[in-house]
GROMACS .gro file of C-alpha atoms in nm:
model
  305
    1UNK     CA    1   1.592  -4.849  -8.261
    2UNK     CA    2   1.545  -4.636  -7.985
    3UNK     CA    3   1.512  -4.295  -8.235
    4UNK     CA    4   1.248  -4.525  -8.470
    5UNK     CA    5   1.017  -4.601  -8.183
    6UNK     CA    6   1.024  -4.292  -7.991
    7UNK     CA    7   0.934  -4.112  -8.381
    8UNK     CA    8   0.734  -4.422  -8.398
    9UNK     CA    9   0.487  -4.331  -8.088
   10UNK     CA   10   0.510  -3.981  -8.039
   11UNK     CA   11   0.476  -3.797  -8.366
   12UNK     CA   12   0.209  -3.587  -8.444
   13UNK     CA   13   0.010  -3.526  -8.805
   14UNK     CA   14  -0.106  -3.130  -8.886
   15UNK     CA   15  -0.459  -3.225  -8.960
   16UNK     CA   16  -0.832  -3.165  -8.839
   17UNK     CA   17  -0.899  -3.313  -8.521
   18UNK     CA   18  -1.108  -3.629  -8.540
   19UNK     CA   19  -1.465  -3.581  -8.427
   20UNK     CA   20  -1.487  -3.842  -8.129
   21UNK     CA   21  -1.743  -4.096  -8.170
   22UNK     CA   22  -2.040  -4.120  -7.985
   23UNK     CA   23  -1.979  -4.166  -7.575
   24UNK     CA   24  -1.901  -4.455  -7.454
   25UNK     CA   25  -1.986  -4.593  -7.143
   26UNK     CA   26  -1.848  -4.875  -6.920
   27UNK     CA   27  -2.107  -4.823  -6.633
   28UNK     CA   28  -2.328  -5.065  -6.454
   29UNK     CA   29  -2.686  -5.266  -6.609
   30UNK     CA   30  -2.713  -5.473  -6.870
   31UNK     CA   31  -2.957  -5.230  -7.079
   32UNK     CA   32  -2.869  -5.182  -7.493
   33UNK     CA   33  -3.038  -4.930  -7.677
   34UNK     CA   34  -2.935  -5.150  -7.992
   35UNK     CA   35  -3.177  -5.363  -8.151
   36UNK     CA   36  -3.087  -5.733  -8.014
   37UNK     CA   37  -2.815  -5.814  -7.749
   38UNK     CA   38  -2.552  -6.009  -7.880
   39UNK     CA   39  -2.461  -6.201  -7.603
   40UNK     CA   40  -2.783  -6.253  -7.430
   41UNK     CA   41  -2.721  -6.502  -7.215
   42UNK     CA   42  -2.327  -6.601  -7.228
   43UNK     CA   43  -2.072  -6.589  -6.989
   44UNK     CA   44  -1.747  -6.453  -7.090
   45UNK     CA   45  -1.360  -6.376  -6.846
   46UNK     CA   46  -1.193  -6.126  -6.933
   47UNK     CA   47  -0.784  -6.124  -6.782
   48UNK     CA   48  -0.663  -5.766  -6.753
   49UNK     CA   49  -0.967  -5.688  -6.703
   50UNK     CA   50  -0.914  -5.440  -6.428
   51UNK     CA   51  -0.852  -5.153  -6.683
   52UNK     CA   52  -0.822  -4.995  -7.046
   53UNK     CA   53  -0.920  -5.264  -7.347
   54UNK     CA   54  -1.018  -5.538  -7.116
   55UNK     CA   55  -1.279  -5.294  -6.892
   56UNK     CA   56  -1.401  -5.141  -7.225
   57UNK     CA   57  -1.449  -5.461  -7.348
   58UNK     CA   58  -1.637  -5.588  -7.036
   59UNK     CA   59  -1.880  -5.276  -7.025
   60UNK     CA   60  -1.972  -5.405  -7.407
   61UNK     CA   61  -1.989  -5.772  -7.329
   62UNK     CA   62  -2.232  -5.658  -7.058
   63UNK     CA   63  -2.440  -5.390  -7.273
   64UNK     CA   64  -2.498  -5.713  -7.492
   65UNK     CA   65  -2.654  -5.925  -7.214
   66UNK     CA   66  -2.375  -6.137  -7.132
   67UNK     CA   67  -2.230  -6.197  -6.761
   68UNK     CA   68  -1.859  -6.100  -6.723
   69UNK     CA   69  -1.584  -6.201  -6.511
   70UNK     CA   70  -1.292  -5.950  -6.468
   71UNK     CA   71  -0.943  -6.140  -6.350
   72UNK     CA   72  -0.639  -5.896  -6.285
   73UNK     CA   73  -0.351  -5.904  -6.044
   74UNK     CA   74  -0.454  -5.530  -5.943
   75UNK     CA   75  -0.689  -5.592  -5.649
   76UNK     CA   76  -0.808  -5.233  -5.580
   77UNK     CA   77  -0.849  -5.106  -5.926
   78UNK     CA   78  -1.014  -5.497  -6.004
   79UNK     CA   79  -1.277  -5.424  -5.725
   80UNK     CA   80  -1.357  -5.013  -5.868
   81UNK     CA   81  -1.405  -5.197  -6.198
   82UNK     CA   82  -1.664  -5.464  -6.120
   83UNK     CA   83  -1.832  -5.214  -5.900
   84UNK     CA   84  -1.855  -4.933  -6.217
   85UNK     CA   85  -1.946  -5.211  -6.393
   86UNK     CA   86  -2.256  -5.316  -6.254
   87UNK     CA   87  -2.413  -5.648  -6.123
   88UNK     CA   88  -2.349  -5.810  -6.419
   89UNK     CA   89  -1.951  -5.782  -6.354
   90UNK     CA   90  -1.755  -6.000  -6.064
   91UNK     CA   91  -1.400  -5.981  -6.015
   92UNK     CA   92  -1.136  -6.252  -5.895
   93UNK     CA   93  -0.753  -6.170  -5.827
   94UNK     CA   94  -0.538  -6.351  -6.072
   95UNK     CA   95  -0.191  -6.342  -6.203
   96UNK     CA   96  -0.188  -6.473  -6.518
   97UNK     CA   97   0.174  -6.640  -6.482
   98UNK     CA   98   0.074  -6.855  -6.249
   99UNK     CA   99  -0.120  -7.138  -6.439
  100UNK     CA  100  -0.332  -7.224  -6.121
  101UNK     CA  101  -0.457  -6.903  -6.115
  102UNK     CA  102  -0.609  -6.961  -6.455
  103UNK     CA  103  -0.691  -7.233  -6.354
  104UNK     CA  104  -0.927  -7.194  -6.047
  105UNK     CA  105  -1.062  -6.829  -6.232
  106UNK     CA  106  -1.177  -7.059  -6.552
  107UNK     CA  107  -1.325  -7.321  -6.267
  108UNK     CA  108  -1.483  -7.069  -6.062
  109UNK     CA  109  -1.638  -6.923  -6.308
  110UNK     CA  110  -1.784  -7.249  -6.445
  111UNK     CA  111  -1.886  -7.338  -6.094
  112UNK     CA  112  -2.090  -7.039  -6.064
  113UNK     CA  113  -2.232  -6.960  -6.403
  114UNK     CA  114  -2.244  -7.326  -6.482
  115UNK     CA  115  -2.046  -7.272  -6.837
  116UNK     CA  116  -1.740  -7.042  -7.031
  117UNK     CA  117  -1.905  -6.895  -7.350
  118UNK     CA  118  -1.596  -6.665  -7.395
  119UNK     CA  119  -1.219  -6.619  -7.268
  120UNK     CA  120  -1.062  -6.310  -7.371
  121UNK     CA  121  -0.643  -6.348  -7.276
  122UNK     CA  122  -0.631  -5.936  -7.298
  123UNK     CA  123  -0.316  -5.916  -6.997
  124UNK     CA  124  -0.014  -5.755  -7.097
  125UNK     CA  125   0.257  -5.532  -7.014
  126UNK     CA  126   0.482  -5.379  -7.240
  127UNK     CA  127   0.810  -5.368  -7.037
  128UNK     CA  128   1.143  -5.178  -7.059
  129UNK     CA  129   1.144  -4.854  -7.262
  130UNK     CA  130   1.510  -4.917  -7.257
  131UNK     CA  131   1.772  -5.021  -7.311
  132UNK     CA  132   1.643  -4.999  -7.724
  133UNK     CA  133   1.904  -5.242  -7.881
  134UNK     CA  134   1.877  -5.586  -7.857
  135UNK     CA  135   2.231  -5.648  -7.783
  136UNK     CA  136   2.168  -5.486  -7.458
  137UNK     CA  137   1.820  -5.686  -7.355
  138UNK     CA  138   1.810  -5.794  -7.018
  139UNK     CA  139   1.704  -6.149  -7.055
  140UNK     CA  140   1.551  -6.134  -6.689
  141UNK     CA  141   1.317  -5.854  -6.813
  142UNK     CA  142   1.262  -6.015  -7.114
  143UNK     CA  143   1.152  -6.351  -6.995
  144UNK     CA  144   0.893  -6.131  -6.763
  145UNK     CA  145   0.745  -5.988  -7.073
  146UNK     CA  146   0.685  -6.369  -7.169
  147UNK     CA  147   0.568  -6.447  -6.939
  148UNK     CA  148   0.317  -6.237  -6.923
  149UNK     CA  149   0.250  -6.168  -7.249
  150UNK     CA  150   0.253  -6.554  -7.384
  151UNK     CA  151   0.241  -6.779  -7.121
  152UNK     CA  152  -0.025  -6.644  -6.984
  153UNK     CA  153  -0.204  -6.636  -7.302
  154UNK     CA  154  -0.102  -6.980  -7.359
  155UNK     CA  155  -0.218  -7.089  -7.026
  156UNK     CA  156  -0.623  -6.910  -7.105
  157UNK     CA  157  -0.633  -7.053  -7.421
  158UNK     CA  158  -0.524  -7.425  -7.265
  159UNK     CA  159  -0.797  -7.372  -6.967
  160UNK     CA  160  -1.095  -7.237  -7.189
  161UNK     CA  161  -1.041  -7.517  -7.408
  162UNK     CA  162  -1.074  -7.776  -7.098
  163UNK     CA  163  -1.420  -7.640  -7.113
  164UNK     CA  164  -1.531  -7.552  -7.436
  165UNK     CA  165  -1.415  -7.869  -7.584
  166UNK     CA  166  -1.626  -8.103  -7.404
  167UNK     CA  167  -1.902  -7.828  -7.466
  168UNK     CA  168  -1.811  -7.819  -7.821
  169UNK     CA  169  -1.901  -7.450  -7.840
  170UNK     CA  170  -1.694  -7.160  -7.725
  171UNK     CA  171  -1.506  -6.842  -7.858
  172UNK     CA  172  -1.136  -6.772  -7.714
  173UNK     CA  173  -0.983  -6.407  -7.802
  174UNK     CA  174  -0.656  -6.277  -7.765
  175UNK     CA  175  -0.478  -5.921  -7.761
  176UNK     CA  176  -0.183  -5.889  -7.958
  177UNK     CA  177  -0.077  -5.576  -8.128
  178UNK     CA  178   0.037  -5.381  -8.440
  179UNK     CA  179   0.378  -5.370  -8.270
  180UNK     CA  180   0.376  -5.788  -8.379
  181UNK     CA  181   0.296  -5.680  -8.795
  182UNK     CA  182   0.621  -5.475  -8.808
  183UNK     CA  183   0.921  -5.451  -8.621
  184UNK     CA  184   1.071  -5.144  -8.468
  185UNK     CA  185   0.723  -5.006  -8.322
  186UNK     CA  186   0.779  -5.101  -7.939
  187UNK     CA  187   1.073  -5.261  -7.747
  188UNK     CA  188   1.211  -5.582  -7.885
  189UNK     CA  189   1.044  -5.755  -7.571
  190UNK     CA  190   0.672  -5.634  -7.665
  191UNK     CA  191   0.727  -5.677  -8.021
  192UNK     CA  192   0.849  -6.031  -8.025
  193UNK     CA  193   0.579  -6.153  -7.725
  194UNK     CA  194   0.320  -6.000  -7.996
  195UNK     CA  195   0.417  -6.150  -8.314
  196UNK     CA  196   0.374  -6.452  -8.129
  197UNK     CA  197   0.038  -6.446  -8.076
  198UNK     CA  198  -0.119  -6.472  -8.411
  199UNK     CA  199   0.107  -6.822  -8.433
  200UNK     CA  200  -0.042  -6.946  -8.118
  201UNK     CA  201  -0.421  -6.806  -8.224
  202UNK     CA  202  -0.355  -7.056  -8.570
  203UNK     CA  203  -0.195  -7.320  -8.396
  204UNK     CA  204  -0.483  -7.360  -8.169
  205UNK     CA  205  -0.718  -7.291  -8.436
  206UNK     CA  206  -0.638  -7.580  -8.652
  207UNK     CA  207  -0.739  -7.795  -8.377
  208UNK     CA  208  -1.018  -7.658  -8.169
  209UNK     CA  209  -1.229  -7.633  -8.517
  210UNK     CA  210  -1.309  -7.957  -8.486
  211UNK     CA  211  -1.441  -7.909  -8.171
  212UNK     CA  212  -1.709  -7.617  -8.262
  213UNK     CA  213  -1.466  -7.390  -8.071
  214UNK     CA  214  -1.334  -7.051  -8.239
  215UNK     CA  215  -1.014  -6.851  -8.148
  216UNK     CA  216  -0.899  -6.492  -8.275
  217UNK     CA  217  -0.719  -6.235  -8.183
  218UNK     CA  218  -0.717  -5.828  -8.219
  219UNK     CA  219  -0.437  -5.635  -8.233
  220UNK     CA  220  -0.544  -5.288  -8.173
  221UNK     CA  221  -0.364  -4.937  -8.297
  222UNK     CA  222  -0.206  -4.740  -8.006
  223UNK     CA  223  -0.470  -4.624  -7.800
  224UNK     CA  224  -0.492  -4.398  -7.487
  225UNK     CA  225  -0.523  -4.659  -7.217
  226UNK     CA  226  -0.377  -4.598  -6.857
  227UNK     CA  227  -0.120  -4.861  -6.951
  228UNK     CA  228  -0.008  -4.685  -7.284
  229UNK     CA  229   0.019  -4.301  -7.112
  230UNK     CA  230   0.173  -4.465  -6.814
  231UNK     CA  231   0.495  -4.556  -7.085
  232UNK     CA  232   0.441  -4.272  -7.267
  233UNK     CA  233   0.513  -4.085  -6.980
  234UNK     CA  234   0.896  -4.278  -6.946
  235UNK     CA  235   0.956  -4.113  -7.280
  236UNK     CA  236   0.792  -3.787  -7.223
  237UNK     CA  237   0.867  -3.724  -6.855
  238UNK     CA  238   0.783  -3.348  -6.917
  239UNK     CA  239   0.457  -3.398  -7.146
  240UNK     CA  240   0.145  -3.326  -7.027
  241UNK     CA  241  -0.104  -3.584  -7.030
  242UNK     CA  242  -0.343  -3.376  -7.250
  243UNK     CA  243  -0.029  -3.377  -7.463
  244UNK     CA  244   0.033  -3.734  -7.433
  245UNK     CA  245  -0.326  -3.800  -7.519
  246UNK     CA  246  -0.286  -3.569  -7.834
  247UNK     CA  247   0.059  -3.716  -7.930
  248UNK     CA  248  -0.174  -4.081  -7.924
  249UNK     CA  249  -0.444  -3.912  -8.164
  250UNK     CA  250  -0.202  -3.811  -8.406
  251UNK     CA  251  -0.065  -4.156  -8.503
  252UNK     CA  252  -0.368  -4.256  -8.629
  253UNK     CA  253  -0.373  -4.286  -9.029
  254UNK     CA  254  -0.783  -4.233  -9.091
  255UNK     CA  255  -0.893  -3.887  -9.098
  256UNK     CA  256  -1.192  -3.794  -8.900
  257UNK     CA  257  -1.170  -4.082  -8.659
  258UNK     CA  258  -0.951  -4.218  -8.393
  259UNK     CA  259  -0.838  -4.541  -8.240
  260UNK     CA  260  -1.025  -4.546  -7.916
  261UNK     CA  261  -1.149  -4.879  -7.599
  262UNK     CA  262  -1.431  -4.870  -7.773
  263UNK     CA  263  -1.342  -4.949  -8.118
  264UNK     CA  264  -1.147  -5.242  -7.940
  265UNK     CA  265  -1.447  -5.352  -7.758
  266UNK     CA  266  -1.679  -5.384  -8.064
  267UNK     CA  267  -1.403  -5.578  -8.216
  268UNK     CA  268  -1.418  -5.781  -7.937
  269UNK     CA  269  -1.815  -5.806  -7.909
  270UNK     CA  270  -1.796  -5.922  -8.346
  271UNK     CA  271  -1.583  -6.212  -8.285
  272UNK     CA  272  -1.722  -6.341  -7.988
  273UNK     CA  273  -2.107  -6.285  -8.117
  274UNK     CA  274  -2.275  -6.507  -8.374
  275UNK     CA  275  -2.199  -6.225  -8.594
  276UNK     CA  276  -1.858  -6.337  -8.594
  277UNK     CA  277  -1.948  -6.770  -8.603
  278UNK     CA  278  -1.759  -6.851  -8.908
  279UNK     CA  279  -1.457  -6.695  -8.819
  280UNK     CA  280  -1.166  -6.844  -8.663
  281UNK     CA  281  -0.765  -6.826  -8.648
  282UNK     CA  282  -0.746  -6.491  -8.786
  283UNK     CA  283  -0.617  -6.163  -8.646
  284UNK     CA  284  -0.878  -5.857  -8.686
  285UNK     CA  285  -0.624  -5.539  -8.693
  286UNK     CA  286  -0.809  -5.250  -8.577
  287UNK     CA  287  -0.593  -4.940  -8.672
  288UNK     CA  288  -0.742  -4.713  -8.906
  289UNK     CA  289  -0.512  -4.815  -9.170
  290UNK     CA  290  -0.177  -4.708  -9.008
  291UNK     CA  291  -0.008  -5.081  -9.107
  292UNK     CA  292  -0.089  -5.071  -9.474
  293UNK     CA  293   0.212  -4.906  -9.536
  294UNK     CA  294   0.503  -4.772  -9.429
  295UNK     CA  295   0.450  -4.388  -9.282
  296UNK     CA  296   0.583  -4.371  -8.978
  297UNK     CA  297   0.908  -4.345  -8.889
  298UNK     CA  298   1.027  -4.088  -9.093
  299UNK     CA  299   0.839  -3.825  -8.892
  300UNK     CA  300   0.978  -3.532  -8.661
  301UNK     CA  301   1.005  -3.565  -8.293
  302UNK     CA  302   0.716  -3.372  -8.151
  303UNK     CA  303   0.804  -3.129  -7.876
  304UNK     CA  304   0.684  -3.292  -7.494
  305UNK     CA  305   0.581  -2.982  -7.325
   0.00000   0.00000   0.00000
């Protein structure tokens, strides 16, 4: 296990290197230089908000004329954010294992902006690099992970739909993973906490459609967020980060592009848009084809120096 995900999220393909798409910018205003902003008007929380996917997605959600509320347990790097961000962006401290946390974030917000257009549960850790075999787990550790990972997912989804219900309107998104299509990608702790989520996304679906609500989730393709290179860095103590960033490039199966925030953020902005309004309970994989088959393990260990 511990040989497959190591191969798994470290190998690297001989090929061109992808031409980066066009820059992407997080920064503060509410300006688009597309043709119609697809959130004029909406209020969305975002939970992990403080960094990576869940800042990348706020800086679109804002581009598109919505308001955004950042929640994450990281004060200092919660603050930087909704500063970079722009006026558009507040932040709150919340711990998303605590349910009242949700809670009073979900109420605040609704006190302030008067509704909840759109929760995005995007929080997450990935936990122990090791030990790899699952007769080893540390059920302490791996309860953590939960908790994290699906409880606190659990406990957005149960909050937004305190409010979106009675509004009878609403979009709720998730974060899972490819790590929860196929086993052996991440530690057992990630993997399982992931393959929940799509459950929990059609569980909830199958009920809030009645109410005019919608829930999805995304699970993205490895990308080069702090949280990813801060793991990769457990398994490649020696690597550079440029390295580390390269490794991340090369497990990408589409050739000319790679998995980057932003491709996660537009995700994000299609579901929660009207662009999006017929679609619900389904999980949008955003990977450049790597799950649609099986090419990875069987790859050499790159060197990490």
């Amino acid at each position: 296990m511990a040989a497959l995900l190591i191969r798994s999220i470290a190998r690297t393909i001989k090929r061109p290197p992808a031409t980066a798409s066009a820059a992407y910018s997080t920064g503060g205003g509410r300006g688009c230089t597309c043709t119609r902003q697809k959130l004029e008007g909406k209020v969305a929380l975002i939970t992990g908000g403080a960094s990576g996917l869940g800042k990348a997605t706020a800086g679109e959600f804002i581009r598109h004329g919505a308001r955004v509320v950042i929640v994450d347990s990281d004060e200092e790097s919660g603050f930087k954010a909704a500063k970079e961000l722009g006026v558009a962006a507040e932040f709150m401290v919340c711990d998303v294992t605590v349910e009242a946390d949700i809670a009073r974030a979900v109420e605040t917000t609704v006190e302030r902006h008067g509704k909840l257009d759109v929760m995005y549960n995007n929080a997450g850790i990935v936990g122990p690099m090791i030990p790899a075999s699952i007769s080893e787990l540390d059920m302490k550790e791996f309860e953590n992970v939960m908790r994290i990972n699906v409880i606190g997912v659990v406990s957005g989804i149960k909050h937004a739909a305190k409010v979106m219900i009675p509004a009878g309107s609403g979009c709720i998104l998730c974060t899972s993973s490819v790590a929860g299509l196929i086993g052996g990608l991440a530690p057992h702790s990630y993997t399982i906490s992931k393959f929940t989520i799509p459950g929990m996304v059609k569980s909830a679906a199958s009920e809030l459609c009645e109410h005019g609500v919608r829930i999805n989730c995304i699970s993205p393709g490895t990308v080069a967020t702090p949280l990813v290179l801060r793991y990769l860095r457990k398994v490649f103590p020696t690597a550079t980060e440029e390295k580390l960033r390269e490794t991340v490039k090369g497990m990408g199966e589409l050739k000319g592009a790679e998995c980057e925030e932003a491709d996660v953020a537009k995700a994000a902005l299609y579901l929660a848009s009207d662009d999006g309004k017929y679609v619900t309970g389904h999980n949008l994989v955003v990977d450049g084809g790597g799950m649609t088959a099986f090419k990875i393990a069987g790859f050499p260990f790159p060197s990490d120096s």
